[in-house]
Amino acid sequence: MNTQHYLYLIYGALLVLPLSIYIFRASRRNQKARSKLQQNIDSGLTEPASLHPVIDPNLCLGSGACVPACPEGDIIGMINRKAALINPTKCIGHGACARACPHGAITLVFGTEKRGVDIPHVKPNFETNVPGLFIAGELGGMGLIRNAIEQGRQAMESIRKRKVKGKDYDVIIVGAGPAGFSATLGAMQHKLRYRTVEQDSLGGTVYQFPRGKLVMTQPATLPLVGKVKFRETTKEKLLEYWTQVKQKTGADFSFGERMETIIANGKGFRVKTSKGTYHTGSVLLAIGRRGTPRKLGVPGEELPKVVYRLIDPEQYRGQHVLVVGGGDAALEAACSIAEKESTTVTLSYRSGSFSRAKEKNRQRIDQLVTEKKLHLLLPSNVKRIYADKVDIDHNGKLVSVPNDGVIICAGGILPTPFLKEIGIEVETKFGQA
Ligand SMILES: Cc1cc2nc3c(=O)[nH]c(=O)nc-3n(C[C@H](O)[C@H](O)[C@H](O)COP(=O)(O)OP(=O)(O)OC[C@H]3O[C@@H](n4cnc5c(N)ncnc54)[C@H](O)[C@@H]3O)c2cc1C
């Protein structure tokens, strides 16, 4: 071989090397995406909660631009050089993937062929087919914090124009998530007589995000405050900001008050809540889509140590905790607390087995029981909750367990039946825009 041959070899190697690295990386990404998708299929995690992308394989040319565009991480992956929704249940409908696709291959839709999503009919002014009953935020189908804030503000402008006064209030706002928060400030700005009722506390779904979750949002206009320029922040900072706004403006919220029924009454409505009955000119439903946690209905459930979802396992370190329920949420909550040092966890479920939960979670429970880190009571029913203990019927025998905290994961009551009951027209979408 002469020098020229060597040069050809070197040039060849220089060309082949980056190509090989590219092919190697693409193949690893392909494998990773495929295995993530399979894991989710095996666990039954295939149905997106609401708005999500559908990728047309005929239009997708495999640029992969949609993959890093998603603010929530590995929701979309590349399989066989085509984009695929690999983590459907984690998709929250940012829509950034559709905007990033250079070939228009992504459409955002509600529901799937198998699972319909109920979307109420809402006019451009956010009023439903029931005059005076308005909907803002995720309940109307459009998720995301910025949209909820904008809709809450705009809905309140429509309510102001309606000028219907109730005996007690001009408007009752239900929910204090981003939509209800913004609407409340709007009601103050327009000098309306308002009452905002919230079954939980300030922040809605944001309050339930895991500790430290990165929140991606876009600038939005809050009434009385002006343009808020958050783009990327944390759950804690966002909640702290809203709390400061609440204090500065003097916005009034009735926390721990649950709306139970709404009855149209002449020109206005009679709203019954867990604390009273009020007559109002208009109602704004800003209740999101996650519903109301199902209660056990036992004495002592009103104690402040009883909660309906786990926010941070760390807060239970060194305590006696009772988790109630048999689904994945209950099993995951029980495991994450039991894995903390010096914690005593009891898991109570009314059935004899965890047939509704994922295999992986059942194995985790078995392991913790074997290691004596978790006390399992099957089948059992909580009878009474006291400040320092809980009485549980375990197989017909009453047992008393020391207790500092109770987490009830017994599912939720979704809002759609209620909407239908009060006469709001709802359309079930099966994969339609
Ligand atoms: C895991 C996860 C991560 C997300 N990350 C982001 C993100 O990074 N960026 C982003 O923009 N969006 C994100 N979202 C979406 C965002 O949280 C929601 O779109 C937004 O909170 C909707 O606001 P909302 O006010 O319409 O409803 P919600 O925030 O759901 O608030 C509804 C409120 O109504 C209350 N309520 C319900 N029923 C009643 C009743 N009967 N009586 C009294 N009160 C009631 C509830 O307790 C709740 O506080 C995420 C969602 C999830 C689940």
Coordinates of C-alpha atoms and ligand atoms in Angstrom, one line a residue:
M1 CA 0.0 0.0 0.0
N2 CA 1.3 3.4 -0.9
T3 CA 0.7 6.7 1.0
Q4 CA -2.4 7.4 -1.1
H5 CA -4.0 4.2 0.0
Y6 CA -3.3 5.1 3.7
L7 CA -4.9 8.5 3.1
Y8 CA -8.0 6.8 1.7
L9 CA -8.1 4.5 4.7
I10 CA -7.9 7.4 7.1
Y11 CA -10.5 9.5 5.2
G12 CA -12.7 6.4 5.1
A13 CA -12.4 5.8 8.9
L14 CA -13.1 9.5 9.5
L15 CA -16.3 9.2 7.6
V16 CA -17.4 5.8 8.9
L17 CA -16.7 6.6 12.6
P18 CA -19.3 9.4 13.1
L19 CA -21.8 7.4 11.0
S20 CA -21.2 4.3 13.3
I21 CA -21.6 6.4 16.4
Y22 CA -24.8 7.8 15.0
I23 CA -26.2 4.4 14.1
F24 CA -25.1 3.0 17.5
R25 CA -26.8 5.9 19.4
A26 CA -29.9 5.7 17.3
S27 CA -30.2 1.9 17.9
R28 CA -29.8 2.5 21.7
R29 CA -32.5 5.2 21.7
N30 CA -34.7 2.8 19.7
Q31 CA -34.2 0.0 22.2
K32 CA -34.8 2.3 25.2
A33 CA -38.0 3.7 23.7
R34 CA -39.2 0.2 22.8
S35 CA -38.6 -1.2 26.3
K36 CA -40.3 1.9 27.9
L37 CA -43.3 1.4 25.7
Q38 CA -43.5 -2.3 26.5
Q39 CA -43.2 -1.7 30.2
N40 CA -46.1 0.7 30.1
I41 CA -48.2 -1.7 28.0
D42 CA -47.4 -4.5 30.5
S43 CA -48.5 -2.3 33.4
G44 CA -51.7 -1.2 31.5
L45 CA -50.5 2.4 31.4
T46 CA -51.7 3.1 27.9
E47 CA -54.4 5.6 28.1
P48 CA -53.5 9.3 28.2
A49 CA -55.6 11.3 30.7
S50 CA -56.7 14.1 28.3
L51 CA -55.2 16.1 25.4
H52 CA -52.3 14.1 23.8
P53 CA -50.5 13.7 20.5
V54 CA -51.3 11.2 17.8
I55 CA -48.5 10.7 15.3
D56 CA -49.2 10.0 11.7
P57 CA -46.5 7.5 10.6
N58 CA -47.0 8.4 6.9
L59 CA -46.1 12.0 7.6
C60 CA -43.4 11.4 10.3
L61 CA -40.0 11.6 8.6
G62 CA -38.1 10.8 11.8
S63 CA -36.5 14.1 12.4
G64 CA -36.9 13.4 16.2
A65 CA -37.5 17.2 16.9
C66 CA -40.6 16.3 19.0
V67 CA -38.6 14.2 21.5
P68 CA -36.6 16.9 23.2
A69 CA -39.4 19.4 22.7
C70 CA -41.6 17.8 25.4
P71 CA -41.0 19.6 28.8
E72 CA -42.1 16.4 30.7
G73 CA -39.2 14.3 29.6
D74 CA -39.4 10.9 27.9
I75 CA -43.0 11.0 26.8
I76 CA -42.2 10.6 23.1
G77 CA -39.5 8.3 21.8
M78 CA -38.2 7.1 18.4
I79 CA -39.1 3.6 17.4
N80 CA -37.9 2.4 13.9
R81 CA -37.1 6.0 13.0
K82 CA -40.7 7.1 13.7
A83 CA -41.9 9.1 16.7
A84 CA -44.1 7.1 19.2
L85 CA -46.0 8.0 22.3
I86 CA -44.1 5.8 24.7
N87 CA -45.3 7.1 28.1
P88 CA -49.0 8.0 27.4
T89 CA -50.2 8.4 31.0
K90 CA -47.5 11.0 31.8
C91 CA -48.5 13.2 28.9
I92 CA -50.2 16.4 30.2
G93 CA -51.0 18.0 26.8
H94 CA -48.3 20.7 26.5
G95 CA -48.5 20.3 22.8
A96 CA -44.9 21.3 22.4
C97 CA -44.3 18.2 20.3
A98 CA -46.9 19.2 17.7
R99 CA -45.3 22.7 17.4
A100 CA -41.8 21.2 17.1
C101 CA -42.7 18.8 14.3
P102 CA -41.4 20.2 11.0
H103 CA -43.7 18.0 8.9
G104 CA -47.1 18.5 10.7
A105 CA -47.2 14.8 11.6
I106 CA -48.6 15.4 15.1
T107 CA -52.2 16.1 15.9
L108 CA -53.5 16.8 19.5
V109 CA -56.6 14.9 20.4
F110 CA -58.8 14.0 23.4
G111 CA -59.5 10.4 24.3
T112 CA -58.6 7.2 22.4
E113 CA -60.6 4.6 20.5
K114 CA -60.8 2.6 23.8
R115 CA -61.3 5.4 26.3
G116 CA -63.5 8.4 25.7
V117 CA -62.9 11.7 27.4
D118 CA -65.9 13.8 28.4
I119 CA -65.7 17.4 27.3
P120 CA -68.5 19.8 28.3
H121 CA -69.9 22.2 25.7
V122 CA -68.5 25.6 26.5
K123 CA -69.2 28.8 24.4
P124 CA -66.4 31.2 23.6
N125 CA -67.4 33.3 26.6
F126 CA -67.0 30.2 28.8
E127 CA -70.7 29.9 29.5
T128 CA -72.2 26.4 29.3
N129 CA -75.7 25.6 27.8
V130 CA -77.1 26.4 31.3
P131 CA -77.3 30.2 31.3
G132 CA -75.2 31.6 34.1
L133 CA -73.1 28.5 34.7
F134 CA -69.6 28.9 33.4
I135 CA -66.6 26.6 33.1
A136 CA -62.9 27.6 33.1
G137 CA -59.6 25.6 33.2
E138 CA -58.9 21.9 32.7
L139 CA -62.5 20.9 33.2
G140 CA -63.3 22.5 29.8
G141 CA -60.7 20.2 28.2
M142 CA -57.8 22.6 27.9
G143 CA -55.1 21.7 30.5
L144 CA -52.0 23.6 31.6
I145 CA -51.5 26.3 34.2
R146 CA -51.3 29.2 31.7
N147 CA -54.5 28.3 29.9
A148 CA -56.3 27.9 33.3
I149 CA -55.2 31.3 34.5
E150 CA -56.2 33.0 31.2
Q151 CA -59.6 31.2 31.1
G152 CA -60.3 32.1 34.8
R153 CA -59.7 35.7 34.1
Q154 CA -61.7 35.8 30.8
A155 CA -64.6 33.9 32.3
M156 CA -64.9 36.4 35.1
E157 CA -65.1 39.2 32.5
S158 CA -68.0 37.5 30.9
I159 CA -69.7 37.0 34.3
R160 CA -69.3 40.7 35.0
K161 CA -71.0 41.6 31.8
R162 CA -74.0 39.3 32.7
K163 CA -74.9 41.6 35.6
V164 CA -77.1 39.1 37.4
K165 CA -77.0 39.5 41.1
G166 CA -77.9 36.8 43.7
K167 CA -79.2 37.3 47.2
D168 CA -75.9 36.4 48.7
Y169 CA -73.3 36.6 46.0
D170 CA -72.9 37.7 42.4
V171 CA -70.7 34.7 41.7
I172 CA -69.6 31.5 43.4
I173 CA -66.3 30.2 42.1
V174 CA -65.7 26.5 42.8
G175 CA -62.1 25.4 42.9
A176 CA -58.8 27.3 43.8
G177 CA -56.5 25.8 41.2
P178 CA -54.9 28.2 38.7
A179 CA -58.3 28.8 37.0
G180 CA -60.2 29.5 40.3
F181 CA -57.3 31.6 41.7
S182 CA -57.2 33.8 38.6
A183 CA -61.0 34.1 38.5
T184 CA -61.1 35.1 42.2
L185 CA -58.7 38.0 41.5
G186 CA -60.9 38.9 38.5
A187 CA -64.0 39.0 40.7
M188 CA -62.2 41.3 43.1
Q189 CA -61.0 43.5 40.2
H190 CA -64.6 43.9 38.9
K191 CA -65.9 44.5 42.4
L192 CA -68.2 41.5 42.3
R193 CA -69.6 39.9 45.5
Y194 CA -67.9 36.5 45.3
R195 CA -67.2 33.4 47.3
T196 CA -64.5 30.9 46.3
V197 CA -65.0 27.4 47.8
E198 CA -62.2 24.9 47.7
Q199 CA -62.4 21.4 49.1
D200 CA -58.7 21.3 49.6
S201 CA -56.1 24.1 49.6
L202 CA -54.6 26.7 47.3
G203 CA -53.1 25.6 44.0
G204 CA -55.3 22.7 42.9
T205 CA -53.4 20.0 41.0
V206 CA -50.2 22.0 41.3
Y207 CA -50.4 21.5 45.1
Q208 CA -50.4 17.8 44.5
F209 CA -47.3 17.7 42.2
P210 CA -44.4 15.7 43.7
R211 CA -42.0 17.7 45.8
G212 CA -39.6 19.8 43.7
K213 CA -41.3 19.1 40.4
L214 CA -40.1 21.3 37.6
V215 CA -43.1 23.3 36.4
M216 CA -43.0 24.5 32.8
T217 CA -45.4 27.3 32.0
Q218 CA -45.8 30.4 29.9
P219 CA -46.4 34.1 30.9
A220 CA -50.0 34.8 31.8
T221 CA -52.0 37.8 33.0
L222 CA -53.3 37.6 36.5
P223 CA -56.1 40.2 37.3
L224 CA -54.9 42.9 39.8
V225 CA -51.3 41.7 39.3
G226 CA -50.6 42.0 35.6
K227 CA -48.3 39.9 33.5
V228 CA -46.6 37.0 35.4
K229 CA -43.5 35.9 33.5
F230 CA -42.9 32.5 34.9
R231 CA -41.6 30.0 32.3
E232 CA -39.7 27.4 34.3
T233 CA -40.1 27.1 38.0
T234 CA -40.7 24.6 40.8
K235 CA -44.0 23.6 42.4
E236 CA -42.9 25.2 45.7
K237 CA -41.9 28.6 44.2
L238 CA -45.1 28.8 42.2
L239 CA -47.2 28.0 45.3
E240 CA -45.2 30.5 47.3
Y241 CA -45.8 33.2 44.7
W242 CA -49.6 32.5 44.6
T243 CA -49.7 32.6 48.5
Q244 CA -47.9 36.0 48.4
V245 CA -50.4 37.3 45.8
K246 CA -53.3 36.1 48.0
Q247 CA -51.9 37.9 51.0
K248 CA -51.1 41.1 49.2
T249 CA -54.5 41.4 47.4
G250 CA -56.5 40.1 50.4
A251 CA -58.2 37.6 48.1
D252 CA -60.6 35.5 50.1
F253 CA -60.9 31.7 49.8
S254 CA -63.0 29.3 51.8
F255 CA -60.7 26.3 52.0
G256 CA -62.0 22.9 53.2
E257 CA -65.4 23.7 51.7
R258 CA -66.8 21.3 49.1
M259 CA -69.5 22.2 46.6
E260 CA -72.1 19.5 46.8
T261 CA -75.0 20.5 44.5
I262 CA -76.1 23.4 42.3
I263 CA -79.7 24.0 41.6
A264 CA -80.9 26.6 39.1
N265 CA -83.3 29.0 40.9
G266 CA -85.0 31.7 38.9
K267 CA -82.3 33.8 37.4
G268 CA -79.6 32.5 39.7
F269 CA -78.5 29.4 41.5
R270 CA -78.7 27.8 44.9
V271 CA -75.3 26.3 45.7
K272 CA -75.1 23.8 48.5
T273 CA -71.7 23.1 50.0
S274 CA -70.3 21.2 53.0
K275 CA -70.6 24.5 55.0
G276 CA -73.8 26.1 53.9
T277 CA -76.3 27.1 51.1
Y278 CA -75.9 30.3 49.2
H279 CA -77.9 32.1 46.5
T280 CA -75.8 33.5 43.7
G281 CA -76.3 35.1 40.3
S282 CA -73.6 33.1 38.4
V283 CA -71.4 30.0 39.1
L284 CA -67.9 29.4 37.7
L285 CA -66.8 25.8 37.9
A286 CA -63.0 25.7 38.0
I287 CA -62.9 22.2 39.4
G288 CA -60.3 20.6 37.1
R289 CA -60.7 16.9 36.0
R290 CA -59.3 15.0 38.9
G291 CA -62.5 14.9 40.9
T292 CA -63.0 14.5 44.6
P293 CA -61.3 11.8 46.7
R294 CA -63.7 9.1 47.9
K295 CA -64.1 9.1 51.7
L296 CA -64.5 6.2 54.1
G297 CA -67.3 7.8 56.0
V298 CA -66.0 6.7 59.4
P299 CA -65.9 8.7 62.7
G300 CA -62.6 10.6 63.1
E301 CA -62.1 11.1 59.3
E302 CA -62.3 14.8 59.8
L303 CA -59.1 14.9 61.9
P304 CA -56.3 17.0 60.2
K305 CA -53.9 14.0 60.1
V306 CA -56.2 12.3 57.6
V307 CA -55.3 13.0 53.9
Y308 CA -56.3 11.6 50.6
R309 CA -53.0 11.5 48.8
L310 CA -49.3 11.2 49.6
I311 CA -47.4 14.4 48.8
D312 CA -44.0 13.7 50.5
P313 CA -43.0 10.4 52.2
E314 CA -40.3 12.3 54.1
Q315 CA -43.0 14.0 56.3
Y316 CA -43.9 10.6 57.8
R317 CA -40.3 9.7 58.9
G318 CA -40.4 8.1 62.4
Q319 CA -44.2 7.9 62.5
H320 CA -47.0 5.3 62.7
V321 CA -48.8 5.6 59.4
L322 CA -52.0 3.8 58.1
V323 CA -52.5 3.6 54.4
V324 CA -56.0 2.5 53.2
G325 CA -56.7 1.2 49.7
G326 CA -55.7 -1.6 47.3
G327 CA -54.9 0.2 44.0
D328 CA -51.5 1.4 42.8
A329 CA -51.7 4.8 44.5
A330 CA -52.2 3.0 47.9
L331 CA -49.5 0.5 47.3
E332 CA -47.0 3.0 46.1
A333 CA -47.7 5.4 49.0
A334 CA -47.3 2.5 51.6
C335 CA -44.0 1.3 50.0
S336 CA -42.4 4.8 49.7
I337 CA -43.1 5.5 53.4
A338 CA -42.2 2.0 54.6
E339 CA -38.8 2.3 52.8
K340 CA -38.0 5.3 55.1
E341 CA -36.1 4.5 58.3
S342 CA -37.9 4.0 61.6
T343 CA -41.4 4.3 60.2
T344 CA -44.2 1.8 61.0
V345 CA -46.6 1.4 58.1
T346 CA -49.9 -0.6 58.2
L347 CA -51.7 -1.2 54.9
S348 CA -55.4 -1.9 55.2
Y349 CA -57.6 -3.0 52.3
R350 CA -61.2 -4.4 52.3
S351 CA -60.5 -7.2 49.9
G352 CA -58.4 -10.3 50.4
S353 CA -55.9 -9.5 47.6
F354 CA -54.6 -6.6 45.5
S355 CA -56.1 -7.7 42.2
R356 CA -56.3 -4.2 40.8
A357 CA -52.6 -3.3 41.3
K358 CA -49.6 -3.7 39.1
E359 CA -47.4 -6.8 39.6
K360 CA -44.4 -4.7 40.3
N361 CA -46.1 -3.0 43.2
R362 CA -47.5 -6.3 44.6
Q363 CA -43.9 -7.7 44.6
R364 CA -42.7 -4.6 46.4
I365 CA -45.4 -5.1 49.1
D366 CA -44.5 -8.8 49.5
Q367 CA -40.8 -7.9 49.9
L368 CA -41.5 -5.2 52.6
V369 CA -43.8 -7.6 54.5
T370 CA -41.0 -10.3 54.4
E371 CA -38.6 -7.7 55.7
K372 CA -41.1 -6.8 58.4
K373 CA -41.2 -3.2 57.3
L374 CA -44.9 -3.3 56.5
H375 CA -47.9 -4.6 58.4
L376 CA -50.6 -6.0 56.1
L377 CA -54.2 -6.3 57.1
L378 CA -56.3 -8.2 54.5
P379 CA -59.3 -8.1 54.4
S380 CA -59.9 -5.3 56.8
N381 CA -62.1 -2.2 57.3
V382 CA -61.3 1.0 59.2
K383 CA -63.9 1.5 61.9
R384 CA -62.8 4.6 63.8
I385 CA -59.9 7.1 63.7
Y386 CA -58.7 8.6 67.0
A387 CA -56.0 11.2 67.5
D388 CA -53.4 8.6 68.5
K389 CA -54.7 5.3 67.2
V390 CA -57.0 3.6 64.6
D391 CA -59.6 0.8 65.2
I392 CA -59.7 -1.7 62.4
D393 CA -61.9 -4.7 61.8
H394 CA -59.5 -7.4 60.6
N395 CA -61.3 -10.5 59.5
G396 CA -64.1 -9.9 62.1
K397 CA -61.6 -9.1 64.9
L398 CA -61.2 -5.5 66.2
V399 CA -57.6 -4.4 66.3
S400 CA -56.2 -1.1 67.6
V401 CA -53.1 0.3 65.8
P402 CA -51.1 3.2 67.1
N403 CA -51.3 6.0 64.6
D404 CA -49.9 9.5 63.7
G405 CA -51.2 9.8 60.1
V406 CA -53.8 8.2 57.8
I407 CA -53.6 8.3 54.0
I408 CA -56.8 7.2 52.2
C409 CA -56.4 6.2 48.6
A410 CA -59.9 4.9 47.8
G411 CA -60.2 6.5 44.4
G412 CA -62.1 9.6 43.3
I413 CA -65.5 10.7 42.3
L414 CA -65.1 12.2 38.8
P415 CA -66.9 15.4 37.8
T416 CA -68.7 14.3 34.6
P417 CA -71.8 12.6 36.2
F418 CA -72.3 15.8 38.2
L419 CA -72.1 18.0 35.1
K420 CA -74.7 15.9 33.4
E421 CA -76.9 15.9 36.5
I422 CA -77.0 19.7 36.5
G423 CA -77.9 19.8 32.8
I424 CA -74.6 20.6 31.2
E425 CA -74.2 19.0 27.7
V426 CA -71.1 16.8 27.5
E427 CA -69.5 15.2 24.4
T428 CA -67.4 12.1 24.7
K429 CA -64.4 12.3 22.4
F430 CA -62.7 9.2 21.2
G431 CA -59.4 10.4 19.8
Q432 CA -60.8 13.6 18.2
A433 CA -59.4 17.1 18.2
Ligands
LIG1 C1 -48.3 15.3 37.2 C2 -48.7 16.5 36.5 C3 -47.8 17.5 36.1 C4 -48.2 18.6 35.4 N1 -47.2 19.6 35.1 C5 -47.6 20.7 34.5 C6 -46.6 21.7 34.1 O1 -45.4 21.5 34.2 N2 -47.0 22.8 33.5 C7 -48.4 23.1 33.2 O2 -48.7 24.1 32.7 N3 -49.3 22.2 33.6 C8 -49.0 21.0 34.2 N4 -49.9 20.1 34.6 C9 -51.4 20.4 34.3 C10 -51.9 21.5 35.3 O3 -51.6 21.1 36.6 C11 -53.4 21.6 35.2 O4 -53.7 21.7 33.8 C12 -54.0 22.8 36.0 O5 -53.7 22.6 37.3 C13 -55.5 22.9 35.7 O6 -56.0 24.0 36.5 P1 -57.5 24.1 37.0 O7 -57.6 25.3 37.9 O8 -58.4 24.0 35.8 O9 -57.8 22.7 37.8 P2 -57.0 22.1 39.1 O10 -55.7 22.6 39.2 O11 -57.2 20.6 38.9 O12 -57.9 22.7 40.3 C14 -59.2 22.3 40.6 C15 -59.5 22.5 42.0 O13 -60.9 22.4 42.2 C16 -61.1 21.8 43.5 N5 -62.4 21.1 43.5 C17 -62.8 20.0 42.7 N6 -64.0 19.7 43.0 C18 -64.5 20.5 44.0 C19 -65.7 20.6 44.7 N7 -66.7 19.8 44.5 N8 -65.8 21.6 45.7 C20 -64.7 22.4 45.9 N9 -63.5 22.3 45.3 C21 -63.4 21.4 44.3 C22 -59.9 20.8 43.6 O14 -59.7 20.4 45.0 C23 -58.8 21.6 43.0 O15 -58.1 22.3 44.0 C24 -49.6 18.9 35.2 C25 -50.5 18.0 35.7 C26 -50.1 16.8 36.3 C27 -51.2 15.8 36.8

